[in-house]
Coordinates of C-alpha atoms in Angstrom, one line a residue:
Chain A
M1394 CA -119.8 137.1 19.4
V1395 CA -122.5 134.6 18.4
Q1396 CA -121.6 131.0 19.8
I1397 CA -122.6 128.0 17.7
D1398 CA -123.6 125.5 20.7
L1399 CA -125.2 123.1 18.7
I1400 CA -122.6 121.3 16.7
N1401 CA -121.1 119.7 20.3
G1402 CA -120.0 115.9 20.3
T1403 CA -123.9 115.4 22.2
N1404 CA -125.8 116.4 19.8
I1405 CA -122.9 115.5 16.6
S1406 CA -123.6 111.6 19.1
L1407 CA -127.0 112.0 18.8
M1408 CA -127.3 112.8 15.1
L1409 CA -125.3 109.4 14.3
F1410 CA -127.0 106.9 16.4
F1411 CA -130.2 108.3 14.9
I1412 CA -128.8 108.2 11.5
G1413 CA -128.1 104.9 12.3
I1414 CA -131.1 104.0 12.6
Y1415 CA -132.7 105.3 9.8
G1416 CA -130.3 103.3 8.2
I1417 CA -131.6 99.5 9.9
M1418 CA -135.1 101.2 9.0
A1419 CA -134.9 101.9 5.5
R1420 CA -132.0 100.0 3.4
Q1421 CA -132.9 96.0 2.6
N1422 CA -129.1 95.2 2.1
I1423 CA -127.7 93.4 4.9
V1424 CA -124.4 94.9 4.5
K1425 CA -125.8 98.1 4.7
S1426 CA -127.9 96.8 7.9
I1427 CA -124.5 95.9 9.3
I1428 CA -122.8 99.1 8.8
S1429 CA -126.4 101.2 10.0
I1430 CA -125.6 99.2 13.4
S1431 CA -121.3 99.8 13.3
I1432 CA -122.6 103.6 12.9
M1433 CA -125.1 103.9 15.7
Q1434 CA -122.5 102.2 17.8
T1435 CA -119.7 105.0 17.2
G1436 CA -122.8 107.1 18.2
V1437 CA -123.3 105.8 21.3
I1438 CA -118.9 105.9 21.8
L1439 CA -119.0 109.6 20.9
F1440 CA -121.4 110.8 23.6
F1441 CA -119.6 108.7 26.4
V1442 CA -116.2 110.4 25.5
D1443 CA -118.2 114.2 25.4
A1444 CA -119.7 113.8 29.0
N1445 CA -117.4 113.4 31.4
P1446 CA -114.2 115.4 28.7
G1447 CA -110.8 114.1 30.5
D1448 CA -113.0 111.5 32.3
P1449 CA -110.7 107.9 32.3
L1450 CA -113.6 105.9 33.3
S1451 CA -115.9 106.4 30.7
E1452 CA -112.7 106.1 28.6
A1453 CA -112.0 102.6 30.1
L1454 CA -115.4 101.7 29.6
M1455 CA -115.7 102.9 25.7
I1456 CA -112.3 101.2 25.0
T1457 CA -114.0 98.2 26.0
A1458 CA -117.3 98.9 24.1
I1459 CA -115.3 99.7 21.0
V1460 CA -113.8 96.2 21.4
I1461 CA -117.1 94.6 21.4
G1462 CA -118.3 95.8 19.0
A1463 CA -115.5 95.2 16.4
A1464 CA -115.7 91.6 17.7
V1465 CA -120.3 91.3 16.6
T1466 CA -119.5 93.1 13.6
A1467 CA -116.7 90.6 12.2
F1468 CA -119.2 87.7 14.0
S1469 CA -121.8 89.2 11.9
L1470 CA -120.6 89.9 8.1
M1471 CA -119.5 85.9 9.2
L1472 CA -122.6 84.9 9.2
F1473 CA -123.3 87.2 6.4
I1474 CA -120.8 85.6 5.0
H1475 CA -122.1 82.1 5.3
L1476 CA -126.1 83.5 4.4
Y1477 CA -124.1 85.1 0.5
H1478 CA -122.7 81.3 0.0
T1479 CA -126.1 79.7 0.6
F1480 CA -128.8 81.9 -0.6
G1481 CA -126.9 84.2 -3.1
T1482 CA -128.6 87.3 -2.3
T1483 CA -127.9 90.6 0.2
N1484 CA -131.2 91.5 0.1
W1485 CA -133.2 91.0 3.1
F1486 CA -136.5 90.2 1.4
K1487 CA -135.1 88.2 -1.3
L1488 CA -133.6 85.8 1.4
L1489 CA -136.2 85.3 3.7
Q1490 CA -138.3 84.0 0.4
K1491 CA -135.4 82.1 -1.0
R1492 CA -135.4 80.5 3.0
K1493 CA -138.4 79.9 2.4
E1494 CA -138.3 78.4 -0.6
M1495 CA -135.5 76.1 1.3
L1496 CA -137.7 75.0 4.1
Chain B
M437 CA -117.4 85.1 48.7
N438 CA -114.3 83.8 46.9
L439 CA -117.4 81.1 46.6
L440 CA -119.2 83.8 44.1
L441 CA -116.1 84.2 42.1
Y442 CA -115.9 80.2 42.0
L443 CA -118.9 79.7 40.9
I444 CA -118.8 82.9 37.9
F445 CA -115.0 81.6 36.8
G446 CA -115.2 77.7 37.8
A447 CA -117.7 77.5 35.4
I448 CA -115.8 79.3 32.1
I449 CA -112.4 77.6 33.6
I450 CA -113.3 74.1 33.7
G451 CA -115.1 74.7 30.4
I452 CA -111.8 75.7 28.9
L453 CA -110.0 72.6 30.6
L454 CA -112.7 70.3 28.9
Y455 CA -111.9 72.0 25.6
I456 CA -108.1 71.3 25.9
F457 CA -107.4 68.7 27.3
P458 CA -109.0 65.3 26.4
I459 CA -111.5 64.9 29.6
C460 CA -114.1 65.1 28.4
N461 CA -116.7 62.9 29.7
P462 CA -119.4 62.3 32.0
V463 CA -117.8 61.9 34.9
V464 CA -115.7 64.8 35.2
I465 CA -118.7 67.0 34.1
S466 CA -121.1 65.4 36.7
I467 CA -117.9 65.9 39.0
S468 CA -118.1 70.0 38.4
Q469 CA -121.8 70.3 38.1
L470 CA -122.3 68.7 41.5
S471 CA -119.4 71.2 43.0
I472 CA -120.7 74.0 41.3
C473 CA -124.4 73.4 42.2
L474 CA -122.9 72.3 46.3
A475 CA -121.5 76.5 46.0
A476 CA -124.9 77.7 44.5
I477 CA -126.1 75.8 47.5
H478 CA -123.6 77.1 49.9
L479 CA -123.8 80.6 48.5
F480 CA -128.2 80.6 48.8
I481 CA -127.6 79.4 52.6
T482 CA -125.3 82.4 53.1
V483 CA -127.5 84.4 51.9
R484 CA -130.1 83.3 54.0
V485 CA -128.1 83.4 57.5
Q486 CA -125.8 86.9 56.2
G487 CA -128.8 89.0 54.0
I488 CA -127.4 90.8 51.1
L489 CA -123.4 89.9 50.2
Y490 CA -121.4 92.7 48.3
L491 CA -118.2 92.4 46.3
S492 CA -116.1 94.7 44.8
I493 CA -113.8 93.2 42.9
G494 CA -110.3 94.4 42.8
N495 CA -110.9 96.2 46.2
W496 CA -111.5 99.5 44.5
P497 CA -113.9 102.1 46.0
F498 CA -117.3 101.6 46.1
G499 CA -119.0 102.2 42.8
K500 CA -115.5 102.3 40.8
G501 CA -114.9 98.6 40.1
V502 CA -116.9 95.9 39.1
S503 CA -119.3 95.2 42.0
L504 CA -121.3 92.0 42.6
Y505 CA -124.5 91.9 44.5
V506 CA -126.4 88.9 46.0
D507 CA -129.7 89.6 47.4
H508 CA -132.2 86.6 47.5
L509 CA -133.5 86.6 44.3
S510 CA -130.8 86.5 42.9
S511 CA -129.1 83.5 44.9
A512 CA -132.6 82.1 44.6
L513 CA -132.1 82.1 40.6
I514 CA -128.3 81.2 40.4
L515 CA -129.6 77.6 42.6
L516 CA -132.4 77.5 39.7
T517 CA -129.5 77.8 37.1
S518 CA -127.4 75.4 38.4
C519 CA -129.6 72.4 39.5
L520 CA -131.3 73.0 35.9
F521 CA -128.2 72.4 34.1
I522 CA -126.7 69.4 35.8
L523 CA -130.2 68.1 34.5
L524 CA -129.3 69.2 30.8
F525 CA -126.2 67.9 31.1
I526 CA -128.1 64.5 32.6
Y527 CA -130.2 64.4 29.4
E528 CA -127.7 65.0 26.9
W529 CA -125.5 62.3 29.0
E530 CA -125.1 59.6 26.1
H531 CA -123.6 62.4 23.9
I532 CA -120.8 64.8 26.3
S533 CA -118.1 62.4 25.4
G534 CA -118.1 62.7 21.4
Q535 CA -118.4 67.0 21.6
P536 CA -116.1 68.8 23.8
L537 CA -117.1 72.2 22.4
F538 CA -120.6 71.8 22.8
M539 CA -119.4 71.3 26.3
F540 CA -117.5 74.0 26.3
L541 CA -120.1 76.4 25.4
L542 CA -122.6 75.0 28.1
F543 CA -120.1 75.9 30.6
V544 CA -119.7 79.0 29.0
L545 CA -123.3 80.4 28.9
Q546 CA -124.1 78.8 32.9
G547 CA -120.9 81.1 34.1
L548 CA -122.3 84.3 31.9
L549 CA -125.6 83.4 33.6
F550 CA -124.4 83.1 36.9
A551 CA -122.9 86.7 36.3
L552 CA -125.6 88.4 35.1
F553 CA -127.8 87.7 38.2
V554 CA -124.8 88.9 40.1
S555 CA -123.9 91.6 38.5
H556 CA -124.8 95.7 39.5
D557 CA -123.6 98.0 37.8
L558 CA -124.7 99.2 34.6
F559 CA -122.2 98.6 32.1
N560 CA -121.0 95.5 34.0
I561 CA -124.5 94.8 32.7
F562 CA -124.1 95.4 29.5
V563 CA -120.5 93.8 28.2
L564 CA -121.7 90.4 30.1
M565 CA -125.3 91.1 28.0
E566 CA -123.0 91.3 24.9
V567 CA -120.8 88.6 25.3
S568 CA -123.6 86.2 26.3
T569 CA -125.8 86.9 23.4
M570 CA -122.5 86.4 21.2
L571 CA -122.3 83.0 22.9
V572 CA -126.5 82.0 22.5
T573 CA -126.1 82.6 18.4
I574 CA -122.8 80.5 18.4
L575 CA -125.1 78.0 20.2
I576 CA -128.0 78.7 17.7
V577 CA -126.1 78.2 14.6
F578 CA -124.1 75.1 16.8
L579 CA -125.3 72.7 14.0
K580 CA -124.4 74.1 10.8
N581 CA -127.8 74.1 9.7
P582 CA -128.0 76.4 6.5
T583 CA -131.4 78.1 7.4
A584 CA -130.3 78.5 10.9
Y585 CA -127.6 81.1 9.9
Y586 CA -130.4 83.2 9.2
D587 CA -131.7 83.0 12.6
G588 CA -128.4 83.4 14.1
L589 CA -128.1 86.6 12.2
I590 CA -131.4 88.3 13.1
Y591 CA -130.6 87.4 16.3
L592 CA -127.9 89.1 16.7
L593 CA -128.3 91.9 15.2
T594 CA -132.0 92.5 16.7
N595 CA -130.3 92.4 20.1
I596 CA -127.6 94.1 19.2
L597 CA -129.8 96.8 18.5
G598 CA -131.5 96.9 21.3
M599 CA -128.6 97.0 23.5
S600 CA -127.3 99.8 21.9
F601 CA -130.8 101.2 22.9
F602 CA -129.4 100.4 26.5
L603 CA -125.9 101.8 26.3
L604 CA -127.3 105.7 25.3
G605 CA -129.3 104.9 28.5
I606 CA -125.9 103.6 30.2
G607 CA -124.4 107.5 28.5
Y608 CA -127.1 109.2 29.5
I609 CA -127.3 107.9 33.2
Y610 CA -123.7 109.1 33.2
K611 CA -123.3 111.9 32.0
L612 CA -126.7 113.2 34.4
Y613 CA -125.5 111.4 37.7
G614 CA -121.8 110.1 36.9
V615 CA -122.5 106.8 38.4
F616 CA -123.2 103.3 37.4
D617 CA -123.6 101.3 40.0
L618 CA -127.5 100.5 40.8
T619 CA -127.4 101.5 44.2
L620 CA -125.8 104.9 44.0
L621 CA -128.1 105.0 41.1
K622 CA -131.0 104.7 43.1
I623 CA -129.6 107.1 45.5
A624 CA -128.6 109.3 42.5
V625 CA -132.2 109.9 41.1
A626 CA -133.6 109.8 44.6
Q627 CA -132.1 113.1 44.9
G628 CA -131.7 114.5 41.6
G629 CA -135.8 114.4 41.2
S630 CA -137.7 114.1 37.5
S631 CA -136.3 116.1 34.5
P632 CA -136.7 115.8 31.3
S633 CA -133.1 114.1 30.7
M634 CA -133.8 111.4 33.2
I635 CA -136.8 110.6 30.9
M636 CA -134.8 110.2 28.1
A637 CA -132.4 107.5 30.2
Y638 CA -135.3 105.5 31.2
A639 CA -136.8 105.2 28.3
L640 CA -133.6 103.8 26.7
L641 CA -132.4 101.4 29.4
M642 CA -136.1 100.3 29.2
T643 CA -136.5 100.2 25.9
G644 CA -133.5 98.0 25.7
I645 CA -134.5 95.3 28.7
S646 CA -138.1 95.3 27.5
F647 CA -136.6 93.9 24.3
K648 CA -134.8 91.1 26.7
V649 CA -137.8 90.5 28.1
G650 CA -139.5 90.4 24.6
V651 CA -143.1 92.4 24.8
L652 CA -144.9 92.4 22.3
P653 CA -143.8 94.8 19.5
V654 CA -140.4 93.6 19.6
F655 CA -141.0 89.6 20.6
I656 CA -140.3 87.9 16.9
W657 CA -136.5 87.4 18.0
L658 CA -136.9 85.4 20.9
P659 CA -139.0 82.3 18.7
R660 CA -136.1 82.7 16.1
A661 CA -133.7 82.3 18.6
H662 CA -135.7 79.5 20.4
V663 CA -136.7 77.2 17.6
S664 CA -133.6 77.4 15.2
L665 CA -132.4 74.1 13.5
G666 CA -129.5 74.3 14.1
A667 CA -129.9 74.0 18.4
P668 CA -129.7 71.3 19.9
S669 CA -132.5 70.8 21.8
V670 CA -131.0 71.5 25.3
V671 CA -129.7 74.1 23.9
S672 CA -133.5 75.9 23.1
A673 CA -134.4 74.6 26.7
A674 CA -131.5 76.5 28.3
I675 CA -132.8 79.8 26.3
S676 CA -135.9 79.6 27.0
G677 CA -136.2 78.1 30.1
I678 CA -133.0 79.7 32.1
Y679 CA -132.0 83.0 29.6
I680 CA -135.6 84.3 29.5
N681 CA -134.7 84.9 33.4
V682 CA -132.3 88.1 33.2
G683 CA -134.7 90.2 31.3
F684 CA -137.0 90.2 34.2
L685 CA -134.8 90.4 37.1
F686 CA -133.4 93.5 35.3
F687 CA -136.9 95.0 34.6
M688 CA -137.3 94.6 38.3
K689 CA -134.2 96.1 39.3
L690 CA -134.6 99.2 36.9
Q691 CA -138.2 99.6 37.7
D692 CA -137.3 100.1 41.4
I693 CA -134.7 102.3 41.2
F694 CA -137.0 104.9 38.5
T695 CA -140.6 103.8 39.6
P696 CA -140.9 106.8 42.9
L697 CA -140.2 109.5 39.3
V698 CA -142.1 107.3 37.0
P699 CA -144.4 105.2 37.3
T700 CA -145.0 103.2 34.0
A701 CA -146.4 100.3 35.8
P702 CA -149.9 100.5 34.0
L703 CA -147.9 100.7 30.8
F704 CA -145.7 97.7 31.3
F705 CA -149.5 96.4 32.7
Y706 CA -151.0 96.5 29.2
L707 CA -147.7 96.0 26.7
G708 CA -147.5 92.5 29.1
L709 CA -151.4 91.5 28.9
L710 CA -151.3 92.5 25.1
T711 CA -148.1 90.2 24.2
S712 CA -150.0 87.6 26.3
V713 CA -152.5 87.0 24.1
A714 CA -150.7 87.7 20.7
G715 CA -148.3 85.4 22.4
S716 CA -151.2 82.7 23.1
L717 CA -152.9 83.7 19.5
L718 CA -149.6 82.6 17.9
A719 CA -149.1 79.3 19.7
L720 CA -152.8 78.8 18.5
A721 CA -151.4 78.7 15.2
Q722 CA -148.2 77.1 14.8
N723 CA -147.5 73.3 13.8
D724 CA -144.1 73.1 14.6
I725 CA -143.7 71.6 17.6
K726 CA -140.9 74.2 19.4
R727 CA -142.1 77.2 17.5
L728 CA -146.1 76.3 20.0
L729 CA -143.5 76.0 22.5
A730 CA -141.7 78.9 22.0
Y731 CA -144.5 81.2 21.0
S732 CA -146.3 80.1 24.8
T733 CA -143.1 81.3 26.2
V734 CA -144.2 84.5 24.9
S735 CA -147.5 84.5 25.9
Q736 CA -146.3 83.1 29.6
L737 CA -143.8 86.3 29.9
G738 CA -146.3 88.3 28.6
F739 CA -148.0 87.6 31.8
I740 CA -145.6 87.1 34.3
L741 CA -144.7 90.8 33.6
I742 CA -147.9 91.0 34.4
G743 CA -147.7 90.3 37.5
L744 CA -144.9 92.4 37.9
T745 CA -146.7 95.8 37.6
L746 CA -149.3 95.2 40.1
P747 CA -149.0 96.7 43.1
H748 CA -149.5 94.0 45.5
D749 CA -146.9 92.2 47.6
A750 CA -149.0 88.1 46.6
A751 CA -149.1 89.0 42.9
Y752 CA -145.2 90.2 43.2
Y753 CA -144.1 87.3 44.7
G754 CA -146.8 85.1 43.0
S755 CA -145.0 86.4 39.3
I756 CA -141.5 85.2 40.6
Y757 CA -142.6 81.8 41.7
H758 CA -143.9 81.2 37.9
I759 CA -140.4 82.6 36.6
F760 CA -139.7 79.8 38.9
S761 CA -142.1 77.2 37.6
H762 CA -142.2 78.7 34.3
S763 CA -138.6 77.8 33.8
V764 CA -138.9 73.6 34.8
F765 CA -141.6 73.1 32.7
K766 CA -140.3 75.3 29.6
V767 CA -137.1 73.1 30.3
L768 CA -139.2 69.4 30.3
L769 CA -141.8 70.9 27.5
F770 CA -138.6 71.8 24.7
L771 CA -136.7 68.4 26.0
I772 CA -139.4 66.3 25.7
S773 CA -140.3 68.4 21.8
G774 CA -136.6 67.5 21.2
I775 CA -137.1 63.9 21.6
L776 CA -140.0 63.6 19.9
A777 CA -138.6 65.4 17.0
E778 CA -135.7 62.6 17.1
Q779 CA -138.3 59.8 17.4
Y780 CA -140.2 60.4 14.2
G781 CA -138.1 62.8 12.3
T782 CA -140.4 65.9 12.1
R783 CA -141.1 69.1 14.1
N784 CA -144.9 68.6 12.3
I785 CA -147.1 68.3 15.4
L786 CA -150.0 67.2 13.3
Q787 CA -147.5 63.9 12.5
I788 CA -146.8 62.4 15.6
K789 CA -148.9 60.9 17.3
G790 CA -149.8 57.9 19.8
V791 CA -147.0 59.3 22.1
L792 CA -148.7 57.5 25.3
R793 CA -148.2 54.1 23.6
R794 CA -144.9 54.8 22.2
M795 CA -143.5 56.5 24.9
P796 CA -145.2 55.4 28.2
L797 CA -143.1 57.5 30.7
L798 CA -141.9 60.4 28.1
G799 CA -146.0 60.5 27.5
V800 CA -147.0 60.9 31.3
C801 CA -143.8 63.5 31.9
T802 CA -145.6 65.7 28.8
I803 CA -148.8 65.4 30.9
A804 CA -146.9 66.9 33.4
G805 CA -145.7 69.6 31.7
I806 CA -149.0 70.9 30.2
L807 CA -150.7 70.6 33.7
G808 CA -147.9 72.3 35.0
I809 CA -148.3 75.4 32.0
T810 CA -152.1 75.2 31.7
G811 CA -152.5 75.6 35.7
A812 CA -153.9 72.6 36.9
P813 CA -154.6 72.7 40.1
F814 CA -151.9 71.0 42.7
F815 CA -149.2 71.7 39.6
N816 CA -146.4 74.8 39.9
G817 CA -147.6 76.9 37.2
S818 CA -151.6 77.2 39.3
I819 CA -149.6 79.0 42.4
G820 CA -148.5 82.2 40.1
K821 CA -151.6 82.6 38.2
Y822 CA -153.4 82.2 42.0
M823 CA -151.7 84.7 44.0
I824 CA -151.7 87.1 40.7
S825 CA -155.6 86.7 40.5
K826 CA -156.1 86.7 43.9
S827 CA -154.1 90.5 44.8
T828 CA -157.1 92.5 43.1
N829 CA -160.3 92.7 43.4
S830 CA -160.9 93.0 40.4
A831 CA -163.4 91.2 37.9
L832 CA -162.5 92.9 34.8
F833 CA -158.9 91.7 36.0
E834 CA -160.1 88.1 36.8
W835 CA -161.5 87.7 33.6
T836 CA -158.6 89.2 32.1
L837 CA -156.5 86.4 33.2
Y838 CA -158.7 83.9 33.0
L839 CA -158.8 84.5 29.1
I840 CA -155.2 84.0 29.0
T841 CA -155.4 80.9 30.9
F842 CA -158.0 79.4 28.9
L843 CA -156.2 80.8 25.7
T844 CA -153.1 78.8 27.3
I845 CA -155.6 75.6 27.7
L846 CA -156.6 75.6 23.9
Y847 CA -152.8 75.9 22.3
L848 CA -151.8 73.4 24.7
S849 CA -154.8 71.0 23.2
K850 CA -153.7 71.7 20.3
F851 CA -150.1 70.1 21.8
A852 CA -151.7 67.4 24.0
M853 CA -153.2 65.8 20.5
I854 CA -149.5 63.9 20.0
L855 CA -150.7 61.8 23.0
F856 CA -152.9 60.0 21.8
G857 CA -153.1 57.2 19.0
N858 CA -151.2 54.0 18.5
H859 CA -147.9 53.8 17.9
P860 CA -145.6 50.0 18.3
R861 CA -143.6 50.5 21.5
K862 CA -140.0 52.0 21.9
E863 CA -137.8 52.4 25.1
I864 CA -135.9 55.4 25.1
S865 CA -132.4 56.0 27.2
R866 CA -132.6 55.8 30.8
T867 CA -130.8 58.8 31.4
K868 CA -132.9 61.3 29.2
N869 CA -135.9 59.4 31.3
T870 CA -134.3 60.2 34.2
A871 CA -133.9 63.7 33.7
L872 CA -138.1 64.3 32.8
L873 CA -138.5 62.3 35.6
I874 CA -136.9 64.5 37.8
L875 CA -138.5 67.4 36.0
A876 CA -141.8 66.4 36.0
T877 CA -141.6 65.6 39.7
L878 CA -140.6 69.0 40.3
C879 CA -144.1 70.3 38.5
I880 CA -145.9 68.6 41.4
I881 CA -143.6 69.0 44.1
G882 CA -143.6 72.7 43.0
G883 CA -147.4 73.0 42.8
L884 CA -147.9 70.5 46.4
Q885 CA -145.4 72.0 47.9
A886 CA -145.8 75.6 47.5
P887 CA -145.5 77.4 50.6
V888 CA -142.6 75.7 52.1
F889 CA -140.5 76.7 48.6
M890 CA -142.0 80.1 48.5
D891 CA -140.5 80.3 52.4
I892 CA -136.9 79.2 51.2
L893 CA -136.7 80.8 48.3
F894 CA -137.8 84.1 48.9
G895 CA -138.4 84.3 52.3
Y896 CA -142.9 85.0 51.8
S897 CA -144.9 83.1 53.7
V898 CA -147.6 83.0 51.6
H899 CA -151.4 81.5 52.7
I900 CA -153.5 79.6 50.2
D901 CA -157.4 79.7 50.9
A902 CA -158.6 76.3 50.3
L903 CA -162.1 77.5 49.3
S904 CA -160.9 79.8 46.2
Y905 CA -158.2 77.3 45.3
S906 CA -160.7 74.5 44.8
L907 CA -163.0 76.8 43.2
K908 CA -160.2 77.8 40.6
S909 CA -160.1 73.7 40.8
I910 CA -163.4 73.4 39.2
L911 CA -162.8 76.3 37.1
Y912 CA -159.7 74.6 35.1
I913 CA -161.6 71.2 35.1
L914 CA -164.3 72.7 32.7
S915 CA -162.7 75.0 31.0
V916 CA -160.3 71.8 30.0
L917 CA -162.8 70.5 28.4
I918 CA -164.7 73.5 26.7
G919 CA -161.7 74.0 25.2
F920 CA -160.8 70.7 24.1
V921 CA -164.4 70.3 22.2
L922 CA -163.3 73.6 20.9
Y923 CA -160.3 72.8 20.0
R924 CA -161.9 69.4 18.1
K925 CA -164.8 71.2 16.7
K926 CA -163.5 74.4 15.6
I927 CA -159.9 75.7 16.0
Q928 CA -158.0 72.8 14.3
H929 CA -159.4 73.9 11.0
S930 CA -159.4 76.9 11.5
R931 CA -157.6 79.7 7.6
I932 CA -157.2 82.4 9.8
L933 CA -154.7 80.1 11.9
K934 CA -153.4 79.2 8.6
A935 CA -152.9 82.6 7.6
I936 CA -151.3 83.9 10.4
R937 CA -149.0 81.2 10.4
E938 CA -147.9 82.3 7.3
I939 CA -146.2 85.8 8.6
D940 CA -142.7 86.3 8.4
I941 CA -141.5 89.5 10.1
P942 CA -138.0 91.5 7.9
F943 CA -135.9 93.0 10.1
N944 CA -136.3 96.2 9.0
L945 CA -140.0 95.9 10.6
V946 CA -138.1 94.4 13.4
A947 CA -136.2 97.2 14.1
F948 CA -138.8 99.7 13.5
M949 CA -140.8 98.1 15.8
L950 CA -138.3 98.4 18.5
V951 CA -138.0 102.8 17.5
F952 CA -142.4 102.3 17.8
L953 CA -141.5 100.8 21.6
F954 CA -139.0 103.1 22.4
I955 CA -141.1 105.8 21.4
T956 CA -144.2 104.1 23.0
I957 CA -142.3 104.2 26.3
L958 CA -140.4 107.4 26.1
S959 CA -144.2 109.5 25.2
A960 CA -145.7 107.0 28.3
S961 CA -143.4 107.9 30.2
W962 CA -143.0 111.3 29.7
F963 CA -147.4 111.8 30.1
I964 CA -147.2 110.1 33.3
A965 CA -143.7 112.3 34.5
S966 CA -145.5 115.6 33.9

């Protein structure tokens, strides 16, 4: 029987990481950028948890990373809401243009 | 050892107390800052006498818990940070009483900086970097200016992106070696030998750190953070002068671990060179006084990076000395630019005129800062430049360094234009003058007494050759004259500079450049290691 070794935690986590990077590079929507960063962080967390299965240290550290990730997401969404109230757009390029007009 | 914990947690706890209780006044702040500074001096002397200190919080076995590690360099950085923070608070003296929240944030920033300087395991570094990123973002948008939220968001997202690379690198390290502590990592890397996974880990870690340092393709976040309209000038000074040192410290630590296997010094040499030249050109293009200073930070840090990558002790220590000089004169110039923006009601450098007539003392301090940053003889900037340039015999290299100095002189000629012109006299507050005068004096003493400072700070004895130093001084004076004339005649109205000034880079491109930097570092280290 052939074992499918490709689908393991490490590979999936790296895939998630690079999907997140793709999202950040290709999407012009600010919310999608924030979501992409969350996806990247999920990938990193999976990488750690899968690094040494059952290791309490890496799991404990990843709880810290999850907390930081949640705080960062909340904070960036807060900044985004302020920007949306001021400029009324969710697009990076339009935001840049409107900001230039304002300055 | 408890002193170290006092430095980190003391600053944060005092900040919280200031915020909760109505005790936020100049006396309390100065007493607490002085106590922090005394603790920093004591720690500095202890490290000089006893050597490297190592502390594991919570008595965990070596390599498991949070470990703190104080060597010569980090204790010197702590001393510098605490001294500069005292000056920042003296500068803010009149505005202290009304703003407990701002004081709280500054105290926490100070505590975090101390913690970053002494932390010695990768995950701890990551956590502290993330927390300080969030804190700096809050400080950037502090004045709630609508356009500042954009700067804040860009700063936050790009830095989180960079730190994600760093965290994945830590994951690779943990999977490969099972350690976080840098001391253990050094041993493990030396034993483990070179492997593709190790190179991947190295590239990921260095991408994160290069991003924090701000090398060529990814430095865009740096001026955004430093010149945000929402940040008080104290914040600009603290970020641009002090916070930037963190990146260099970890750059040195990581290079020290990985250099035996992946000697990537040439790569970072060229990155530093490109960063320095690009930063100078962009600085020359700016009309905004703070933006000019922010790009000059980019150019200076490129220069420091050049020195750190040269395989020579003199260059290495010259570079570290330049980090210290840079902190002093950049804090000075940013504080001055804050006063100017307030007094003239504009940040446009072409509209600010006659500073020497209007505020003579401030004008003199500005001159000291400018002479410091351009590396004038007998000023602190000249020592680092002299030591880096003397470390090699290559003529090409010397001329490259000279080109950077010349570009620095060019964009500071633009800055120096603010000094001249007529304007009625006006006084600024005595506390602000005091802070500026102390900084300006430090610029001169740092140049005149450089060997003493070198010996005290890093235990390195430097010999400055009078002949070559005076030759460099003559070259300096000549290039100042040429630079000044060239700026007045040719560059002032150049169209190219106007075009450069208009460039604004969207977030997606920053992310793309970060990936590009990652691929560059990965392929270069792959190429070097194989």
